[in-house]
Short mmCIF file of C-alpha atoms and ligand atoms in Angstrom, two decimals:
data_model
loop_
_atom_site.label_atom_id
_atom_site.label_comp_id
_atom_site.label_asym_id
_atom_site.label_seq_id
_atom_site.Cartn_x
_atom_site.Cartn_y
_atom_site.Cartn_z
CA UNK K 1 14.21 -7.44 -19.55
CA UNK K 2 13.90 -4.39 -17.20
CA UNK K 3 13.78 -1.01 -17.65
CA UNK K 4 15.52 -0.32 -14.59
CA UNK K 5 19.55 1.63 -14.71
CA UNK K 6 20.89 1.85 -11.46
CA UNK K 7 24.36 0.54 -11.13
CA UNK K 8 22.75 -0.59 -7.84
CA UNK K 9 19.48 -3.20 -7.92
CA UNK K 10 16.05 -2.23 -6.94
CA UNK K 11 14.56 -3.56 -3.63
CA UNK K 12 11.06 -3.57 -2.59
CA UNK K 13 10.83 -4.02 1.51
CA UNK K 14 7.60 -5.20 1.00
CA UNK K 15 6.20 -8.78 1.35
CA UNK K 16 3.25 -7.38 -1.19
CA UNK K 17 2.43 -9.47 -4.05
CA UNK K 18 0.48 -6.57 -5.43
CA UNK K 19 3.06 -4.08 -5.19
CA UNK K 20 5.74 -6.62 -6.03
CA UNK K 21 3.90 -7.28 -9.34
CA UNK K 22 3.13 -3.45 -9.97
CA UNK K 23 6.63 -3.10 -10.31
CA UNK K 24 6.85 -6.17 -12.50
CA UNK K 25 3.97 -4.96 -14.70
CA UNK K 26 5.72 -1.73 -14.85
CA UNK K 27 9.12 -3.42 -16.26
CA UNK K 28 10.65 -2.99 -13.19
CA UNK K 29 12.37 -6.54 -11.61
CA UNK K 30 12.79 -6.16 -8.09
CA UNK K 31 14.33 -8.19 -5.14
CA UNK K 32 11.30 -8.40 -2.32
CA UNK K 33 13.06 -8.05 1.17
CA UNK K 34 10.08 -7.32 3.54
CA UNK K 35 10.95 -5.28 6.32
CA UNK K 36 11.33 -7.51 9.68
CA UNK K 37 9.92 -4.31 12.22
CA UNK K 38 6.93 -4.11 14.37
CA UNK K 39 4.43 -1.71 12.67
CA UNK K 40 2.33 -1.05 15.57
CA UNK K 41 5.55 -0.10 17.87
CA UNK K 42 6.89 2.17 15.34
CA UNK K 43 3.61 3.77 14.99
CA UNK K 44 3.05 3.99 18.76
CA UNK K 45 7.15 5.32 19.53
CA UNK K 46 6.35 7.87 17.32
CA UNK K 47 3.36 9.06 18.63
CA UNK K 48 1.57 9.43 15.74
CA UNK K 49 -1.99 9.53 14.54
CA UNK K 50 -2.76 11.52 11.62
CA UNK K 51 -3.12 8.58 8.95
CA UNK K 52 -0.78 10.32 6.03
CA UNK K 53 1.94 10.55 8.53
CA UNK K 54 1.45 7.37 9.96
CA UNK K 55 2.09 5.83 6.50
CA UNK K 56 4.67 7.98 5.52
CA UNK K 57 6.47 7.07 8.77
CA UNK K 58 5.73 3.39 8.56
CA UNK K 59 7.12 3.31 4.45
CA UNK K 60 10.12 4.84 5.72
CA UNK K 61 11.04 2.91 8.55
CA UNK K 62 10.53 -0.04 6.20
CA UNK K 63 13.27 1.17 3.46
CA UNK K 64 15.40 1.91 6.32
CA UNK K 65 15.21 -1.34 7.59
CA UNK K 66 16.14 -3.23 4.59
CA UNK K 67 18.37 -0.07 3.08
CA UNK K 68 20.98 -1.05 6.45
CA UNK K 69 21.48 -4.90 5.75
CA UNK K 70 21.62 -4.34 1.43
CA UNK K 71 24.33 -1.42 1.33
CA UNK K 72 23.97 0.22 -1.80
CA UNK K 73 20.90 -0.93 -3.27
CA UNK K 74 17.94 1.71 -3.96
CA UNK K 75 15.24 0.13 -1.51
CA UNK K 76 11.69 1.10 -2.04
CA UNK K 77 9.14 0.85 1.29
CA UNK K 78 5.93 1.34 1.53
CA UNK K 79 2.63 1.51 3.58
CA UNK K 80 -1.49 2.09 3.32
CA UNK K 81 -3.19 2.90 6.29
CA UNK K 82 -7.44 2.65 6.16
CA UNK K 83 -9.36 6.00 7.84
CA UNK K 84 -13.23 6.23 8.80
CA UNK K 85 -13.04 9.40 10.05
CA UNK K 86 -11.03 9.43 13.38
CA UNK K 87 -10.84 5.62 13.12
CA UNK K 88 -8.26 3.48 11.73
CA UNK K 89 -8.23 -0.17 10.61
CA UNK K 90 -5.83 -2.24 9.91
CA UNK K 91 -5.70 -5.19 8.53
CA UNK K 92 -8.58 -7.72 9.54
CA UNK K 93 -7.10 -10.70 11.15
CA UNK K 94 -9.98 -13.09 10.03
CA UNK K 95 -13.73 -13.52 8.91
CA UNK K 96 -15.36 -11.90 12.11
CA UNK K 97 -13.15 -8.88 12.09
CA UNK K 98 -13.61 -8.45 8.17
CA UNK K 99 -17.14 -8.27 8.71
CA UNK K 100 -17.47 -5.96 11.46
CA UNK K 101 -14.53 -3.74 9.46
CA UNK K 102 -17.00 -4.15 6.04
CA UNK K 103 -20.32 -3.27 8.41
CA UNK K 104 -18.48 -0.43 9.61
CA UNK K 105 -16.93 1.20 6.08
CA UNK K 106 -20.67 0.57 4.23
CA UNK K 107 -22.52 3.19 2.90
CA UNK K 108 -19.81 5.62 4.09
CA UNK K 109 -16.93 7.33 2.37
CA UNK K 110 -13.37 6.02 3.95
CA UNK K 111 -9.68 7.20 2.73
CA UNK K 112 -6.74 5.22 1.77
CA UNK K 113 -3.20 6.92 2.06
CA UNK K 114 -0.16 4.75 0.19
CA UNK K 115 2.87 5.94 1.31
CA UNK K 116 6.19 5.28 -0.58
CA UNK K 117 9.74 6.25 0.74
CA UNK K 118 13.03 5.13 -1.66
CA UNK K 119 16.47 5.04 0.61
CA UNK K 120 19.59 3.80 -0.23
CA UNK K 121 22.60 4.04 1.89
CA UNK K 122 20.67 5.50 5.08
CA UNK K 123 19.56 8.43 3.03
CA UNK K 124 15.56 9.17 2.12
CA UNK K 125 16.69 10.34 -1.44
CA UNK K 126 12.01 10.00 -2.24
CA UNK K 127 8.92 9.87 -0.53
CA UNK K 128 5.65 10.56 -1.51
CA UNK K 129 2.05 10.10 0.00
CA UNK K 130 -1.08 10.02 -1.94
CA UNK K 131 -4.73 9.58 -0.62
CA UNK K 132 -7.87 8.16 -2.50
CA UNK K 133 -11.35 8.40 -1.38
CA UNK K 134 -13.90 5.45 -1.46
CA UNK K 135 -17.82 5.26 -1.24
CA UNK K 136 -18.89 2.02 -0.46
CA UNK K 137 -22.47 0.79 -1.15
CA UNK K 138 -24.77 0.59 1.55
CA UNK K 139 -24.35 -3.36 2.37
CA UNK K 140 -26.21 -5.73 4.57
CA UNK K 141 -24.62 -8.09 6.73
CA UNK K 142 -25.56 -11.22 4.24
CA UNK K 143 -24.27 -9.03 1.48
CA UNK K 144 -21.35 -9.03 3.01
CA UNK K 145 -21.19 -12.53 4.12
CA UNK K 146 -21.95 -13.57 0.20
CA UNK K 147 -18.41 -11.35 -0.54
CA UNK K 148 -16.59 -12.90 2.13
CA UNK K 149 -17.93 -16.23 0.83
CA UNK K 150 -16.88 -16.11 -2.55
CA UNK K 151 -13.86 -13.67 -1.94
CA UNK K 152 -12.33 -15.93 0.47
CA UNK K 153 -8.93 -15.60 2.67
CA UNK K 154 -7.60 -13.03 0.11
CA UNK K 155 -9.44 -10.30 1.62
CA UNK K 156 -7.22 -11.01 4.97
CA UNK K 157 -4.23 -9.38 3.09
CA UNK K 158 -6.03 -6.30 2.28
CA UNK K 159 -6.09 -3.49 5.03
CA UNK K 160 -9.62 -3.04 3.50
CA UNK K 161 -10.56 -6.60 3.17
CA UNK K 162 -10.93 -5.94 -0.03
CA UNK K 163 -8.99 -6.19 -3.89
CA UNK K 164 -10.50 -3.74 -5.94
CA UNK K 165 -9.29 -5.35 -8.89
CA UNK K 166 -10.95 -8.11 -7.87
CA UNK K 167 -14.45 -8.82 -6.29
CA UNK K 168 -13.51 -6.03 -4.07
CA UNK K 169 -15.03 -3.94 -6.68
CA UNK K 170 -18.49 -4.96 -6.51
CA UNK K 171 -18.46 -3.33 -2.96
CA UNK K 172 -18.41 0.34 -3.95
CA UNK K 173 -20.55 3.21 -5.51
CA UNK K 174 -17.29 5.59 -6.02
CA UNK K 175 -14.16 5.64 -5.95
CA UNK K 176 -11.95 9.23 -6.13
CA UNK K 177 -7.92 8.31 -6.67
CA UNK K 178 -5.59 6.58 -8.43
CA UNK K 179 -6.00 3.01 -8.95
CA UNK K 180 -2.16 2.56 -8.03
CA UNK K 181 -2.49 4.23 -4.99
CA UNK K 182 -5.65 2.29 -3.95
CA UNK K 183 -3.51 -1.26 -4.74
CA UNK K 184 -0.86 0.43 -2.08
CA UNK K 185 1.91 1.98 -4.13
CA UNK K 186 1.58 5.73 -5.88
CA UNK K 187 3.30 4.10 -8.67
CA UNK K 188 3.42 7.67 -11.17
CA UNK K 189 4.93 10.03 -8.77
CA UNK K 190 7.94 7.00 -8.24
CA UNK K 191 8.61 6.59 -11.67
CA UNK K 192 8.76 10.27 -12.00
CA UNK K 193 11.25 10.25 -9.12
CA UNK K 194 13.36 7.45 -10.95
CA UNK K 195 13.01 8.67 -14.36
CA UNK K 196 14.35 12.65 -12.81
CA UNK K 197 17.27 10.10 -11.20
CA UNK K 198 18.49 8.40 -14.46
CA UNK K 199 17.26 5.29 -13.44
CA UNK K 200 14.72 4.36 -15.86
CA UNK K 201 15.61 3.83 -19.47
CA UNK K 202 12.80 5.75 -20.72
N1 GTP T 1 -4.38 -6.52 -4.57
C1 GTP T 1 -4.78 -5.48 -3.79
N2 GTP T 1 -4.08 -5.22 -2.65
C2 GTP T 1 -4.52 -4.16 -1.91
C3 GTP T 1 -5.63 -3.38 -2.26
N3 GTP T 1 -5.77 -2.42 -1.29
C4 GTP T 1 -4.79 -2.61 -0.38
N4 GTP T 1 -4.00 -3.66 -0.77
C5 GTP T 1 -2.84 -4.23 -0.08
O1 GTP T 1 -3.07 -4.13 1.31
C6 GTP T 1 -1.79 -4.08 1.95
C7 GTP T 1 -1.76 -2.89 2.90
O2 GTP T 1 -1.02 -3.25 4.03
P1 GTP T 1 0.47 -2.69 4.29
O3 GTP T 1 0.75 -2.81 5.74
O4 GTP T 1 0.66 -1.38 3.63
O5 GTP T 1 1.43 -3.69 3.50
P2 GTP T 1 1.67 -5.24 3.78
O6 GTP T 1 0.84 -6.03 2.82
O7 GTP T 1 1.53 -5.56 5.22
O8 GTP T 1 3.18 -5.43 3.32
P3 GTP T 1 4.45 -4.62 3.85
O9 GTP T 1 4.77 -3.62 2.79
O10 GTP T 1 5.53 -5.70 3.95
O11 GTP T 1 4.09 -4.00 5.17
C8 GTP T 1 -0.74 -3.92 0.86
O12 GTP T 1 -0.14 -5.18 0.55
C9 GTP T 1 -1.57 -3.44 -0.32
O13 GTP T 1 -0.97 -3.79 -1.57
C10 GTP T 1 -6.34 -3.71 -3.45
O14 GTP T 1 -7.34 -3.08 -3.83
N5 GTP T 1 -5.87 -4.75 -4.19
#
């Protein structure tokens, strides 16, 4: 059963299992069709560096990637981008570097912006960024090796090294945001977007 309408499937361009199952959670089945683009060109062609408007640009290029080779469907992109400050992570590509990123965000505030962009047909017919702000707990380097320990190679997939859902949770003090956009998908303000569209049955 879905709840989704459109005389045209729904395609996520993502290869996110936690976005992917958002929209499953939400009653939403989805085709996942992850984008085949080079991030870090994209970013750097467009010069970009302000974080919101490096994810917004990033989720869009992604739906326009996959909206040009599935004609017709609605396809959903999306992107999170990690700032300390003027700094921004991405994410870790193993232990080390997920320590030194953990080291780095602990016992300091850091924003997340999710991104989402819906195009079908070449057209940007949504997009929406949101931003949440997270306190981490001042953490010592065997507190973080104890995470890493336990948490294992998920963390890698995380541009946070982290799951919040999970044991990524035990890492902060406060969090200010919505959980969706935290997981990497401002889930509310797209099923708003749908619902306005028709595309939802409810
Ligand atoms: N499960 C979980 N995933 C998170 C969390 N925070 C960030 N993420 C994931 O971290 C990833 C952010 O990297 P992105 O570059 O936006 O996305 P990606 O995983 O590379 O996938 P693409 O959309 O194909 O680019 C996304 O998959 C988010 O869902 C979290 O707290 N929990």
């Amino acid at each position: 059963m879905t709840l989704w309408c459109g005389d045209e499937p729904l395609v996520l361009a993502s290869q996110s299992r936690a976005r992917r199952l958002l929209l499953e959670n939400a009653g939403l089945a989805c085709e996942a069709v992850p984008a085949d683009v080079d991030e870090r060109a994209i970013q750097s062609e467009a010069g970009l560096v302000a974080p919101y408007e490096v994810a917004l640009h990033l989720a869009t290029a992604k739906a326009r990637a996959v909206a040009a080779i599935r004609p017709g469907s609605y396809v959903l992109g999306a992107d999170q981008t990690l700032a300390l400050g003027e700094r921004m992570f991405n994410k870790p590509a193993g232990r080390q570097q997920a320590m030194h990123q953990l080291l780095a965000l602990a016992g300091r505030t850091h924003a997340l912006h999710s991104a989402i962009a819906v195009v079908r047909n070449g057209e940007v017919l949504f997009s929406h960024v949101a931003v949440a702000w997270m306190t981490m707990r001042t953490l010592s380097e065997s507190d973080v090796a104890a995470y890493l320990d336990t948490a294992g190679q998920a963390v890698m997939s995380s541009v946070g090294a982290y799951q919040l859902e999970g044991l990524g949770v035990h890492l902060f003090d406060r969090i200010d945001g919505d959980h969706f956009t935290i997981l990497g998908l401002p889930l509310l303000p797209l099923l708003a977007y749908f619902r306005d569209a028709r595309l939802l049955r409810f």
